[in-house]
CSV table of C-alpha atoms in Angstrom, one decimal:
chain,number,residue,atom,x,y,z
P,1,UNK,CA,-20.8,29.8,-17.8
P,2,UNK,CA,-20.9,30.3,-14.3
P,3,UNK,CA,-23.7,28.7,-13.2
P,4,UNK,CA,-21.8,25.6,-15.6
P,5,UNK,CA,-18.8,25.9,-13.5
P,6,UNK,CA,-20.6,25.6,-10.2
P,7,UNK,CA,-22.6,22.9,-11.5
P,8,UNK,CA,-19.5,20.8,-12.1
P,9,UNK,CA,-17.9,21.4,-8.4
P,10,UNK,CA,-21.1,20.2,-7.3
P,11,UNK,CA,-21.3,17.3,-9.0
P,12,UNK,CA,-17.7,16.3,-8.5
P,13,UNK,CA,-18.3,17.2,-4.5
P,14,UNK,CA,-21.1,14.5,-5.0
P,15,UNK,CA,-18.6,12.0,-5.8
P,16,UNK,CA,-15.5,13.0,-4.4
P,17,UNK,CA,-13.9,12.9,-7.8
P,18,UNK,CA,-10.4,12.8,-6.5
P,19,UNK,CA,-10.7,9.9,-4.5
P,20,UNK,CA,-10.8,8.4,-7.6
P,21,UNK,CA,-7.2,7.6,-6.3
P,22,UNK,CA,-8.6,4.2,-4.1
P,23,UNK,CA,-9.5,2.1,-7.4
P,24,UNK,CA,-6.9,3.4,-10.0
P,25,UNK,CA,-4.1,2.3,-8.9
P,26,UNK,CA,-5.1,-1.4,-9.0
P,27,UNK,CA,-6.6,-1.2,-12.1
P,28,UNK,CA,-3.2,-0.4,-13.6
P,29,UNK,CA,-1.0,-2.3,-11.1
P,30,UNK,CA,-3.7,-5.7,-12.9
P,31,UNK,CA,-2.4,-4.0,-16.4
P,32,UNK,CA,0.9,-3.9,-15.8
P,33,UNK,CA,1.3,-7.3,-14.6
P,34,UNK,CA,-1.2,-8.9,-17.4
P,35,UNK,CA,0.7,-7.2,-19.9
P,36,UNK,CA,4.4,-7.8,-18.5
P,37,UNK,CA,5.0,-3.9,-18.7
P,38,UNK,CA,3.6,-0.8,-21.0
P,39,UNK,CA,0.1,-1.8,-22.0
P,40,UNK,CA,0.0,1.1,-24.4
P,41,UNK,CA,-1.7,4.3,-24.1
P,42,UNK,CA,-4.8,3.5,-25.6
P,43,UNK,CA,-5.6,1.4,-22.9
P,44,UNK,CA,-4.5,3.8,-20.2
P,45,UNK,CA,-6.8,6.0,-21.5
P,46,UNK,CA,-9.7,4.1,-21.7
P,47,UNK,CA,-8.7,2.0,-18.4
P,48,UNK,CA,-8.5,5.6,-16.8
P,49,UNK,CA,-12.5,6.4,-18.5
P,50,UNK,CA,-14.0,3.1,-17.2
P,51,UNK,CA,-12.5,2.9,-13.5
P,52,UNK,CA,-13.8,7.2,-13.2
P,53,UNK,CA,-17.1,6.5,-15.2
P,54,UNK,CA,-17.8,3.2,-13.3
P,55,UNK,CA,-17.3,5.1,-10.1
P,56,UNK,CA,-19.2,8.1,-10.4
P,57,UNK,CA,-21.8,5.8,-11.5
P,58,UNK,CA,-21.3,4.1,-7.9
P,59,UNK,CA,-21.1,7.1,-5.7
P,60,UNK,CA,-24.1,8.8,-7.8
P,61,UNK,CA,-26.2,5.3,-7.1
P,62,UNK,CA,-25.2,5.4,-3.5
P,63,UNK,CA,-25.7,9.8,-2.9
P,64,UNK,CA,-29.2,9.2,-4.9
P,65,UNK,CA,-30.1,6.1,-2.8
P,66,UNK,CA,-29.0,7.9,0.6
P,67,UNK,CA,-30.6,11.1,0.4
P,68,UNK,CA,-32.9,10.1,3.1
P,69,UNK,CA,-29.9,9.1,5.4
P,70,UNK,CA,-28.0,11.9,4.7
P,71,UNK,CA,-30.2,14.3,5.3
P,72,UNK,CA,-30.4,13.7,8.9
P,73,UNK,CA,-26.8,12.8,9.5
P,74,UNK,CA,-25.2,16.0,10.9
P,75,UNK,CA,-21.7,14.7,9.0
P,76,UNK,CA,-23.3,14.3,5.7
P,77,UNK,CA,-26.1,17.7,6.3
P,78,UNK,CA,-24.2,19.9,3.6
P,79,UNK,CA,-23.6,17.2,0.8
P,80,UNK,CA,-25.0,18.4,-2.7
P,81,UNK,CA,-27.6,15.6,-3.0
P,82,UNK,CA,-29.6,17.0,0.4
P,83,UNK,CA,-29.0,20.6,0.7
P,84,UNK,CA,-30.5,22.0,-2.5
P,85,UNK,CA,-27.6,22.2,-4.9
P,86,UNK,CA,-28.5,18.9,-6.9
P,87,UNK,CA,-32.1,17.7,-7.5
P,88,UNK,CA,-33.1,14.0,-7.7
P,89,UNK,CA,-33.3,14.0,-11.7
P,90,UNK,CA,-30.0,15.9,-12.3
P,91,UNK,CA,-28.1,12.9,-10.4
P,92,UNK,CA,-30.7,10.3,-11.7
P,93,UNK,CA,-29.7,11.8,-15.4
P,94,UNK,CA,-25.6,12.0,-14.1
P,95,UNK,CA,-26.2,8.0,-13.1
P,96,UNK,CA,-27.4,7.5,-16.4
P,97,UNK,CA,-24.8,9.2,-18.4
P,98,UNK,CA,-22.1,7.3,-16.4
P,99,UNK,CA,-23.5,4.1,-16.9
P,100,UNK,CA,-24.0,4.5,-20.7
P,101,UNK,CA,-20.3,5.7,-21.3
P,102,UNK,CA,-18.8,2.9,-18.8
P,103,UNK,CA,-20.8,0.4,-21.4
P,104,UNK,CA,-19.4,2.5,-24.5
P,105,UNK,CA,-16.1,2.1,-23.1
P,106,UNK,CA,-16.1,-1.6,-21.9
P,107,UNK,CA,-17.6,-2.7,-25.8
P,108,UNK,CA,-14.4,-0.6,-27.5
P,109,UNK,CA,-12.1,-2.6,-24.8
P,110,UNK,CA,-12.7,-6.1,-25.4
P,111,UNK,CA,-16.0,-8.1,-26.1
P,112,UNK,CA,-15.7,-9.9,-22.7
P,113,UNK,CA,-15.1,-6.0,-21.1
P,114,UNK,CA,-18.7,-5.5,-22.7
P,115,UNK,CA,-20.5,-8.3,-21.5
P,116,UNK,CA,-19.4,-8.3,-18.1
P,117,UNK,CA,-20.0,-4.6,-18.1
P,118,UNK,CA,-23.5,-4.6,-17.0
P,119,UNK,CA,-23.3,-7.2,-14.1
P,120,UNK,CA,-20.4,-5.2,-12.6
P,121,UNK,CA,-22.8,-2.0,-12.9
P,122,UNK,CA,-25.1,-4.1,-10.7
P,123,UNK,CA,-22.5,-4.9,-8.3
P,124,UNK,CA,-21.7,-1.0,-7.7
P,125,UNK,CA,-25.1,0.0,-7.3
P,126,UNK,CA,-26.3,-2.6,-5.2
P,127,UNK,CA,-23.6,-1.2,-1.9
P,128,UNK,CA,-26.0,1.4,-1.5
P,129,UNK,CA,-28.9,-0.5,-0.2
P,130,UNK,CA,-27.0,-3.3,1.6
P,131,UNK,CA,-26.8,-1.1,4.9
P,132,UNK,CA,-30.6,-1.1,5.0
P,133,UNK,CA,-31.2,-4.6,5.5
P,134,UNK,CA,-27.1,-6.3,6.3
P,135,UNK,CA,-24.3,-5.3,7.9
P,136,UNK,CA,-22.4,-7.3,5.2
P,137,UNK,CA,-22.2,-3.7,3.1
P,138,UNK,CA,-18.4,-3.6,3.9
P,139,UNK,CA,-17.9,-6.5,2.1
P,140,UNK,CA,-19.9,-5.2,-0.7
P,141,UNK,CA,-18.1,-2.0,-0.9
P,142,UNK,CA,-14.7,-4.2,-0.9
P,143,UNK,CA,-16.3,-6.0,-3.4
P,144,UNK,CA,-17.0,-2.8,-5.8
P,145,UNK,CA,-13.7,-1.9,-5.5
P,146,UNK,CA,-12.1,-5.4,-5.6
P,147,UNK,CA,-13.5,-5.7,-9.5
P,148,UNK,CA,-10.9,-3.1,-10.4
P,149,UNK,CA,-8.2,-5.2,-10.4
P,150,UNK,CA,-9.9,-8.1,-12.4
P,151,UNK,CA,-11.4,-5.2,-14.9
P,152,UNK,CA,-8.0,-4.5,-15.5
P,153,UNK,CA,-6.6,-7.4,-16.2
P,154,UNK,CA,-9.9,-8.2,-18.5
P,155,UNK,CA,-9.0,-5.5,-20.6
P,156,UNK,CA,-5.6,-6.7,-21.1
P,157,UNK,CA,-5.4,-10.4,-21.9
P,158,UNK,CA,-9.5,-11.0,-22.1
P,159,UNK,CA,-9.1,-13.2,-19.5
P,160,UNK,CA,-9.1,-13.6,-15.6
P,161,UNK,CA,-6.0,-15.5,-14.4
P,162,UNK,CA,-5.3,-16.3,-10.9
P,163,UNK,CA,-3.2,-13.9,-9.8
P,164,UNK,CA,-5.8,-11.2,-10.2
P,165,UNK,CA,-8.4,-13.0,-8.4
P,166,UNK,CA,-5.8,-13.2,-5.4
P,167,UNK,CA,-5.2,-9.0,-6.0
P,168,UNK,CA,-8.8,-8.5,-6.1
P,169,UNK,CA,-8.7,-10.5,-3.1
P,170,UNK,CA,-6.8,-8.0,-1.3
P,171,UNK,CA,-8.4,-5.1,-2.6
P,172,UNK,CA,-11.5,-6.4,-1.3
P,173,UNK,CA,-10.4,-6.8,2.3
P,174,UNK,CA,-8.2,-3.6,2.5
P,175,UNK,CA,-11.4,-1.5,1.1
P,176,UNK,CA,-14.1,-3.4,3.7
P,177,UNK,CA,-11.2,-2.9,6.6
P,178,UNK,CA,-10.5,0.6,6.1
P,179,UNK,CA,-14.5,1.3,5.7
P,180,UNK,CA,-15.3,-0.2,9.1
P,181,UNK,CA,-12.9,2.3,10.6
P,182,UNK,CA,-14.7,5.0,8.6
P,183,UNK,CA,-17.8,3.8,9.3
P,184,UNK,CA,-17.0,4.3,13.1
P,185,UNK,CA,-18.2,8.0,12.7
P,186,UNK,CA,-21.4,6.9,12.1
P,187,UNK,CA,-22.2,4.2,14.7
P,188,UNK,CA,-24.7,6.2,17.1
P,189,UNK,CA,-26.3,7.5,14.0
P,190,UNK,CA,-27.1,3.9,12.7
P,191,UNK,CA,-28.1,2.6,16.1
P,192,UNK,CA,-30.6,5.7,16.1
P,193,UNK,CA,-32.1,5.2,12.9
P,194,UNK,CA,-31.7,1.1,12.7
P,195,UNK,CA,-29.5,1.0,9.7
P,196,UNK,CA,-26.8,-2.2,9.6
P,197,UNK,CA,-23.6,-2.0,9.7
P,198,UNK,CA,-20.6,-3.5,11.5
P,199,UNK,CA,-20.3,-0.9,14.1
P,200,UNK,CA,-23.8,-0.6,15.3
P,201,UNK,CA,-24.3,-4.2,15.4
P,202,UNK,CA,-21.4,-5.4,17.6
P,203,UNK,CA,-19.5,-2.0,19.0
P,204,UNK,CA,-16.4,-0.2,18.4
P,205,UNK,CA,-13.9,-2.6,20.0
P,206,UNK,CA,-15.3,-5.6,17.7
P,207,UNK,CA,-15.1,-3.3,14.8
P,208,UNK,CA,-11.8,-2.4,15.3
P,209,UNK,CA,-10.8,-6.0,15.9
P,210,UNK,CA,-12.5,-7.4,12.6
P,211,UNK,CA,-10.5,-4.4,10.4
P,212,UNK,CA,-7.1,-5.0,11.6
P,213,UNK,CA,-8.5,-9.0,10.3
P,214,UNK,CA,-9.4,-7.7,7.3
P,215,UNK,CA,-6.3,-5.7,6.5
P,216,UNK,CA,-4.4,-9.1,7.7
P,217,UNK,CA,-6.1,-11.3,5.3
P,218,UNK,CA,-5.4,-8.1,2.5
P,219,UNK,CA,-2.2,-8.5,3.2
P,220,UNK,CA,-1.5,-12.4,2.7
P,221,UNK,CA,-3.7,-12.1,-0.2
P,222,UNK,CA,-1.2,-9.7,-1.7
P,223,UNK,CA,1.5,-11.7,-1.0
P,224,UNK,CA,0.3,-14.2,-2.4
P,225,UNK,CA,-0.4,-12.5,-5.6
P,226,UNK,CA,3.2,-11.7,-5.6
P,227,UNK,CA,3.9,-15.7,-5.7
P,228,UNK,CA,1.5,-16.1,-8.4
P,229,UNK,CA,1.9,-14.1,-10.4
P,230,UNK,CA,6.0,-15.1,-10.3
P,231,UNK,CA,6.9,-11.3,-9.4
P,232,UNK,CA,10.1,-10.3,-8.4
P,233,UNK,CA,11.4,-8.1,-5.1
P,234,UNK,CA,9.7,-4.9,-5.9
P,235,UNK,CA,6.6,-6.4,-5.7
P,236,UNK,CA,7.3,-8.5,-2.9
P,237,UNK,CA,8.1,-4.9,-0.5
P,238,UNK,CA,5.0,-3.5,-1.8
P,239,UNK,CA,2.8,-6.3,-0.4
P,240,UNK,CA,4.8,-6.5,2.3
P,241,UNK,CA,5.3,-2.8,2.8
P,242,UNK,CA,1.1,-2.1,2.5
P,243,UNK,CA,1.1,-3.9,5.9
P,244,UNK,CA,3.5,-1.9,7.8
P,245,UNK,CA,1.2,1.1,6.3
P,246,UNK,CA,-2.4,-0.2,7.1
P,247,UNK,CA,-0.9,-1.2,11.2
P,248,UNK,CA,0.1,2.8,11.2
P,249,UNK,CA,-3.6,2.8,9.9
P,250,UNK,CA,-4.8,0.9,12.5
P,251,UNK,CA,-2.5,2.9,15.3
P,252,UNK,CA,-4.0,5.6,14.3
P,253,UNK,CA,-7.7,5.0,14.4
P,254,UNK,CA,-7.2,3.5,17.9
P,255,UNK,CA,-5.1,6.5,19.3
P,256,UNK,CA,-7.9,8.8,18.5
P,257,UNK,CA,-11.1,8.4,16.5
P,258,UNK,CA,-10.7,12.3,15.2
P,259,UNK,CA,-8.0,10.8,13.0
P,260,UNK,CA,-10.2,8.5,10.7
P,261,UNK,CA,-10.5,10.8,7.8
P,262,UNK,CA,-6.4,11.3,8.0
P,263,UNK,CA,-6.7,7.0,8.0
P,264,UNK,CA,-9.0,6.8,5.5
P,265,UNK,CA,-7.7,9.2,2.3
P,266,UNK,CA,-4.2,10.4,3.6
P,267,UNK,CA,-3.1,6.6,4.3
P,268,UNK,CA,-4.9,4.3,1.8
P,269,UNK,CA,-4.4,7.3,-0.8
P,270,UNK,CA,-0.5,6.9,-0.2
P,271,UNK,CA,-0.8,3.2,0.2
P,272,UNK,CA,-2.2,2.7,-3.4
P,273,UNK,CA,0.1,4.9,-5.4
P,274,UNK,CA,3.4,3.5,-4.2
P,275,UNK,CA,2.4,0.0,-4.7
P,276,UNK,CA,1.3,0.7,-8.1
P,277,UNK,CA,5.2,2.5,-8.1
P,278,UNK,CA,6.8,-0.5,-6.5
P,279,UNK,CA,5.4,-2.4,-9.6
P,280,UNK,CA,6.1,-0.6,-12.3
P,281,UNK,CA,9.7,-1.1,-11.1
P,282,UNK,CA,9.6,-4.5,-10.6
P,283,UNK,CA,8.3,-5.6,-14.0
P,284,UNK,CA,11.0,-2.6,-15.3
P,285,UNK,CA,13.8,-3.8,-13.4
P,286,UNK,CA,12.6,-7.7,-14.1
């Protein structure tokens, strides 16, 4: 039973279980609006299984694919997947597992759910080797993230309406803009070993420039989800409110590159939950 127990913080060190908190909040925020309120708890629970299951199928892709880069990296030296803890087949059979249940779940959803169920899988896994050959993996990232939104809304109504393109829209830049600041940790690392990212490729000061444009373009994107999707005042101060949070982002990052991590989960975590709040309310109060 013990070795069970330490098996399972292992595994949920791998993949950071709890920052889990970046993609479900969108995923509900896309239910709540497609379904005009409650969506019913049948779908919160099984909206809840495919946003964890798709994303420890992600982060198990990208830990398996990395174990190279890791390795070496004196940040990343004590991760599960490099020092011992896991072997390759335990997270090869843990990618497996995830990706089979995330199918499960998408086919009881909706039939659409099930058929775009594998391409998204693709999606996710494919982040993992974009930094070897582009330093477009930001985008891929956002992109990962950014289908949470329009899976949500899939397993609603069964169908992808504007609005959650525009919300996936903004997911996609606020992910790929915070990632670049996180990705600043690792610049001298990348040049060393030739991987590609934004960072190594043009500097810090560019990097910082193109985030705080990425979280600009998140931004209008949300507002203008807020106009499509006809929502009310609520919704309107959480799009606008997410960009007085990601310039404190920003402010932070540039005041002092030891408060990235503090950026990264403390902020976006925080940024995420109220606007999933701030909507609830406005499709309560509507």
């Amino acid at each position: 039973m013990q070795d069970l127990k330490q098996k399972l913080k292992d595994f949920n060190e791998l993949v950071m279980f709890e920052h889990s908190i970046f993609s479900l909040p969108f995923i509900f925020i896309a239910m709540v609006v497609a379904a005009d309120g409650w969506f019913g708890f049948g779908l919160l629970f099984l909206g809840a299984l495919a946003a964890v299951t798709a994303r420890n199928f992600a982060m198990g892709v990208n830990r398996y694919a990395d174990r190279d880069i890791d390795a070496h990296n004196p940040r990343t030296a004590n991760r599960p997947n490099v020092d011992g803890r896991l072997d390759a087949t335990s997270i090869l059979i843990f990618i497996g597992v995830n990706a089979l249940a995330f199918i499960v779940i998408a086919y009881l959803i909706n039939p659409l759910a099930f058929k775009l169920s594998i391409p998204i899988l693709l999606v996710l896994g494919s982040y993992s080797y974009f930094k070897r050959f582009s330093s477009m993996a930001h985008i891929i990232l956002g992109i990962s993230l950014g289908l949470a939104p329009i899976a949500g809304v899939i397993a609603v109504s069964a169908a992808i309406p504007i609005w959650s393109v525009l919300l996936a829209l903004g997911v996609i830049f606020w992910v790929a803009g915070f990632d670049l600041l996180y990705s600043l940790q690792d610049m001298e690392y990348d040049v060393e070993k030739g991987l590609h990212s934004i960072p190594s490729k043009y500097g810090a000061e560019s990097t910082l420039f193109i985030s705080a444009l990425f979280h600009g373009l998140a931004v209008l994107f949300w507002l203008l989800f807020v106009w499509a999707a006809d929502l009310g005042f609520f919704a309107l101060l959480a799009a606008a409110g997410s960009g007085l949070v990601l310039a404190y982002e920003q402010k932070l990052v540039r005041r002092d590159f030891t408060q990235i991590d503090r950026a990264f989960f403390t902020v976006n975590g925080y940024l995420g939950i109220v606007f999933f709040i701030l909507i609830v309310l406005d499709r309560i109060l509507a």
